[in-house]
C-alpha positions as protocol buffer text, in pm:
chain_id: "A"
residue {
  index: 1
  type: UNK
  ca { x: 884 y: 793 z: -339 }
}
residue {
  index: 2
  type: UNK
  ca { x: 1208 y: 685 z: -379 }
}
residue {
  index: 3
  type: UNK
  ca { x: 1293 y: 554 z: -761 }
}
residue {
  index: 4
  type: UNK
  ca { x: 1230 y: 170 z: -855 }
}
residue {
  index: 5
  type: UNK
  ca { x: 1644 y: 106 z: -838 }
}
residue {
  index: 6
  type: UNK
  ca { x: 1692 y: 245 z: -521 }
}
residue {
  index: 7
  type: UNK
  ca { x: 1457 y: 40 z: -361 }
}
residue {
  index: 8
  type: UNK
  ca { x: 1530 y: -298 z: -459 }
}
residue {
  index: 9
  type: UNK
  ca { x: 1883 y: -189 z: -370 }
}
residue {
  index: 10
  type: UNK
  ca { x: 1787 y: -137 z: 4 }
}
residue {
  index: 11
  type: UNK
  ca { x: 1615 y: -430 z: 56 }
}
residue {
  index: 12
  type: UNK
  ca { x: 1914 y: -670 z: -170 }
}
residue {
  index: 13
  type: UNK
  ca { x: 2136 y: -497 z: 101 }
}
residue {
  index: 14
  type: UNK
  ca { x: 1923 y: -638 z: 379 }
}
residue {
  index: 15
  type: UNK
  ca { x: 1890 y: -984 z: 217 }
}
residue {
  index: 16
  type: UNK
  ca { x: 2276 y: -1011 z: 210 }
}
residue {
  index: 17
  type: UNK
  ca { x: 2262 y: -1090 z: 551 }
}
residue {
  index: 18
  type: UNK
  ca { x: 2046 y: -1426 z: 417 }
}
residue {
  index: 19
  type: UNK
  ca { x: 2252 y: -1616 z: 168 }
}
residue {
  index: 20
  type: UNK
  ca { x: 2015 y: -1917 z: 200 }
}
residue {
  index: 21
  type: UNK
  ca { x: 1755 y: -1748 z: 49 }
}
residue {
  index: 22
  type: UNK
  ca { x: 1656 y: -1796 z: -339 }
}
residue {
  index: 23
  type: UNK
  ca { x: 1532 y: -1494 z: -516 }
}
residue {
  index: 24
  type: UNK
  ca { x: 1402 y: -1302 z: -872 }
}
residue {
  index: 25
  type: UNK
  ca { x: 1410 y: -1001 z: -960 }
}
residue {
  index: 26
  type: UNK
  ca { x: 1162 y: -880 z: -1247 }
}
residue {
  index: 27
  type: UNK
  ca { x: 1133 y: -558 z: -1361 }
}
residue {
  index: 28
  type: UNK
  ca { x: 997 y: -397 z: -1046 }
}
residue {
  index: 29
  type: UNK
  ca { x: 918 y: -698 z: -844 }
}
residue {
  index: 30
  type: UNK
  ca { x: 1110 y: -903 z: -594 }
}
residue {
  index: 31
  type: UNK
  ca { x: 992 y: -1234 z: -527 }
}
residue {
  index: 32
  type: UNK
  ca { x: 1152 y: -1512 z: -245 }
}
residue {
  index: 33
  type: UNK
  ca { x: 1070 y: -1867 z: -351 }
}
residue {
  index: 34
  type: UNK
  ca { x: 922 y: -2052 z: -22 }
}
residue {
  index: 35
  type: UNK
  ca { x: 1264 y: -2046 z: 200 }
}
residue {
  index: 36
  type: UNK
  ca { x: 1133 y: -2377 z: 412 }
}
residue {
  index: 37
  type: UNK
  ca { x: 951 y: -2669 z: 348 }
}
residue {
  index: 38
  type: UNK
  ca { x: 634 y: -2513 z: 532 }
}
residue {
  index: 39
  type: UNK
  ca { x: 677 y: -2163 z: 419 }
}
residue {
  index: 40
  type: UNK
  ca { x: 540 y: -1934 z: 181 }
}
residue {
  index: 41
  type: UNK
  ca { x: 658 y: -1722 z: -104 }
}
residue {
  index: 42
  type: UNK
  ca { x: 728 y: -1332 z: -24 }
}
residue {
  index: 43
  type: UNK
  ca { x: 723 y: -1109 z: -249 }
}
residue {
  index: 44
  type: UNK
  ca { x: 717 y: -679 z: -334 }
}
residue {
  index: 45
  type: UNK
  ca { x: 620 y: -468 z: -631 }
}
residue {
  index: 46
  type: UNK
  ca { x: 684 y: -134 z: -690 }
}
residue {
  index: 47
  type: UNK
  ca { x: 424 y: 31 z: -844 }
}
residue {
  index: 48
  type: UNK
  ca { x: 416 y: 389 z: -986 }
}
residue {
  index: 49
  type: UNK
  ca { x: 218 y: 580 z: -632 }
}
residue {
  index: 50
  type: UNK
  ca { x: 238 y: 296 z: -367 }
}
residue {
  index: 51
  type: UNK
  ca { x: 353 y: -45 z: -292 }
}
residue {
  index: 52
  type: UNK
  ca { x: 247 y: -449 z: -271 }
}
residue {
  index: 53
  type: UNK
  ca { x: 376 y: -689 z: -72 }
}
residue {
  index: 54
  type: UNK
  ca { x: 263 y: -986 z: -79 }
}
residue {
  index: 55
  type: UNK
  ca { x: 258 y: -1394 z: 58 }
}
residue {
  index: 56
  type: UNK
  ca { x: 151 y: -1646 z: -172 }
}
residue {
  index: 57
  type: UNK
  ca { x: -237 y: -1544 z: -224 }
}
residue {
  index: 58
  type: UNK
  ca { x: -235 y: -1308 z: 10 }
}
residue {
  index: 59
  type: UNK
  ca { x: -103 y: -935 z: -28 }
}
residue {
  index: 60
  type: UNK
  ca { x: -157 y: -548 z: 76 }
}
residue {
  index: 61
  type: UNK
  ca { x: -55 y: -217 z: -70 }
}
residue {
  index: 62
  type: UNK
  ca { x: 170 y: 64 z: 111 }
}
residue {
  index: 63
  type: UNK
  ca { x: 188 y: 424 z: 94 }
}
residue {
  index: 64
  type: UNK
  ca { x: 545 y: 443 z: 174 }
}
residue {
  index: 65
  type: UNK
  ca { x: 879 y: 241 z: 154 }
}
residue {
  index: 66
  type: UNK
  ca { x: 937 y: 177 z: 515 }
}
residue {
  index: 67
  type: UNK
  ca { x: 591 y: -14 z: 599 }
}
residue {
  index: 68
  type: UNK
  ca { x: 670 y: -187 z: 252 }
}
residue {
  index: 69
  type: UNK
  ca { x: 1002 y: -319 z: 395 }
}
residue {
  index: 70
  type: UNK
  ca { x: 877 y: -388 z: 687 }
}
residue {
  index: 71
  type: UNK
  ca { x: 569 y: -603 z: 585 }
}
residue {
  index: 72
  type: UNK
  ca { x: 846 y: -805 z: 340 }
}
residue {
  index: 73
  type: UNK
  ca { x: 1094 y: -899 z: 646 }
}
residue {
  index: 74
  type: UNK
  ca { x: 795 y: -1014 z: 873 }
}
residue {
  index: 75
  type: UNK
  ca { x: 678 y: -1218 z: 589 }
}
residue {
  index: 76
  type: UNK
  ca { x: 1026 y: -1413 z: 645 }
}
residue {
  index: 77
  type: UNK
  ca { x: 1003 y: -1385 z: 1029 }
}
residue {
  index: 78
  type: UNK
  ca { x: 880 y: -1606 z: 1361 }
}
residue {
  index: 79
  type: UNK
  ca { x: 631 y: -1390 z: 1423 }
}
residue {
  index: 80
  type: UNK
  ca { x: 412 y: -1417 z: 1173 }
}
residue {
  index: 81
  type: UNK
  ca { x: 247 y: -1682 z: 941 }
}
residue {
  index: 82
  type: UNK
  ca { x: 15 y: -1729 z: 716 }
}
residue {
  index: 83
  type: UNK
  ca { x: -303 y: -1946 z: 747 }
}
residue {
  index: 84
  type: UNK
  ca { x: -403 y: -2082 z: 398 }
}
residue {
  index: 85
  type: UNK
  ca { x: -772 y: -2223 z: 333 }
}
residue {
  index: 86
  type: UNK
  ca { x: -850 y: -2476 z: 90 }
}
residue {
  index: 87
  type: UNK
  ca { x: -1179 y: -2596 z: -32 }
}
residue {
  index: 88
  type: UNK
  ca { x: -1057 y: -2912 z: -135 }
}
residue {
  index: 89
  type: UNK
  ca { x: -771 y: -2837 z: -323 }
}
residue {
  index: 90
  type: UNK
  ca { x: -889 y: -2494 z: -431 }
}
residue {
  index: 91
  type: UNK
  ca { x: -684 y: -2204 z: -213 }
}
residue {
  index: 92
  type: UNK
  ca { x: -910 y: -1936 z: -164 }
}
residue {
  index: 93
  type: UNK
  ca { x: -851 y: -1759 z: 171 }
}
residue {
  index: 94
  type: UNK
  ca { x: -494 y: -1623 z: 304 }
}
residue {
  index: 95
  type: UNK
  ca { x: -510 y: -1494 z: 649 }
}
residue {
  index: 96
  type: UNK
  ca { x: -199 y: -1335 z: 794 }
}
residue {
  index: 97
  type: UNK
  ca { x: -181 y: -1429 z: 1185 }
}
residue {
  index: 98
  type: UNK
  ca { x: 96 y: -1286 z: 1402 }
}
residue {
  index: 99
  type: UNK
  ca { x: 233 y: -1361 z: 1748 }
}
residue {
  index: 100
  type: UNK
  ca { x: 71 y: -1191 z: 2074 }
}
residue {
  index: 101
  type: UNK
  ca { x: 236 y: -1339 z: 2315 }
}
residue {
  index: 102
  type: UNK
  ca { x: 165 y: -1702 z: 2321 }
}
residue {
  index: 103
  type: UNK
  ca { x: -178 y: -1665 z: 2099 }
}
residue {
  index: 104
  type: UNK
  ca { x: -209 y: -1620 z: 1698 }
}
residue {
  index: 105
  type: UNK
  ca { x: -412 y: -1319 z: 1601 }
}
residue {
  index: 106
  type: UNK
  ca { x: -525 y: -1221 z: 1265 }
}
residue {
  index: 107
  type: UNK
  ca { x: -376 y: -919 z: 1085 }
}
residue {
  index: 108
  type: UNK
  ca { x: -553 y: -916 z: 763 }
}
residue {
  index: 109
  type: UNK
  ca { x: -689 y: -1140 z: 494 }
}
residue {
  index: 110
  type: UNK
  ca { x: -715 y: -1158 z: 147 }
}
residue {
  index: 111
  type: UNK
  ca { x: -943 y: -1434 z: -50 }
}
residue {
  index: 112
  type: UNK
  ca { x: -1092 y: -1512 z: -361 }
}
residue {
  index: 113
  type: UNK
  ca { x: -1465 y: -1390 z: -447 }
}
residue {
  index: 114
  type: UNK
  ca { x: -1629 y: -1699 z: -588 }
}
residue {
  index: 115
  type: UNK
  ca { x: -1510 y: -2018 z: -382 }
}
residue {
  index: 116
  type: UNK
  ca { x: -1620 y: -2410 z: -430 }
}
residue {
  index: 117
  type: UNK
  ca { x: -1811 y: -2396 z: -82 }
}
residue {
  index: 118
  type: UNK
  ca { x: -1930 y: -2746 z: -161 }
}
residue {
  index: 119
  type: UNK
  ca { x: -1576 y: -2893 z: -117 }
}
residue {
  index: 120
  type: UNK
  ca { x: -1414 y: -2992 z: 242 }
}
residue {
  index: 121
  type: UNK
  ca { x: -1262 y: -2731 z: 412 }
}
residue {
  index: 122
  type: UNK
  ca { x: -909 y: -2738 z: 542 }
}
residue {
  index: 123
  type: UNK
  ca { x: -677 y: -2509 z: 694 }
}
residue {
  index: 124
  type: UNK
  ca { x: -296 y: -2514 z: 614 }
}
residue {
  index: 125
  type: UNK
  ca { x: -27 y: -2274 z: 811 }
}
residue {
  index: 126
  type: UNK
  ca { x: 305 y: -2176 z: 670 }
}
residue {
  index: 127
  type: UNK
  ca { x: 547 y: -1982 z: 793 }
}
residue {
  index: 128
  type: UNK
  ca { x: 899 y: -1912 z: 699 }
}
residue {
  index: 129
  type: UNK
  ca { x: 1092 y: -1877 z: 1051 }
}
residue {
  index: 130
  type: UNK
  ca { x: 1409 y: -1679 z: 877 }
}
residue {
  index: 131
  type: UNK
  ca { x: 1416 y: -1359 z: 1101 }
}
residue {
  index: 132
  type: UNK
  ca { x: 1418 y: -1398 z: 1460 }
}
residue {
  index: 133
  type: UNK
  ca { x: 1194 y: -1116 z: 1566 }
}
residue {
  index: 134
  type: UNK
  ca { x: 1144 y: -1104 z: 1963 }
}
């Protein structure tokens, strides 16, 4: 694994090429505030064996840099989203959906263990539409 420095300096060379975008950098964590007014905050931590990324509630770890990177730029791309459930106002599921074709399929989820069940459901979907993957 590459050191903490390094890292962040490969992907701030990649975000160069998006000058729109807002973004922190503490100790080893990157974070995009929500790029569009339906999208979704991206963010990656680099951890001492592996990697997070992660969208708003949802997030994953990686073994290695490159699926790290990767899973950061398709949190900012067309093909992917993220489908947030509410109980009420309560978040408490993230589902990350991506594009097949003309269909949404799920890729993975991430939710909380004890939810308000008793409140209404809803389903909210974000996405961030900065990279234009085809």
């Amino acid at each position: 694994m590459k050191n903490n420095e390094q890292i962040l300096a490969t992907l701030l060379s990649k975000l160069e090429k998006y000058p729109q975008l807002n973004y922190q950098i503490n100790n080893n964590c990157i974070t995009i505030d929500v790029p569009t007014v339906n999208g979704f905050t991206v963010w990656l931590s680099v951890n001492k064996s592996d990697y997070t990324v992660g969208y708003d509630g949802w997030h994953e770890k990686f073994d290695n840099e490159e699926s790290a990177l990767n899973a950061f730029a398709f949190g900012l791309s067309n093909q992917y989203r993220l489908a947030t459930e509410k109980r009420g106002k309560t978040a408490c599921k993230w589902v990350l959906e991506f594009k097949d074709g003309d269909e949404w399929k799920t890729d993975s989820e991430t939710g909380l263990i004890f939810i308000p069940f008793w409140r209404k459901k809803s389903i909210e979907y974000r996405q961030n539409n900065i990279i234009d993957i085809e």
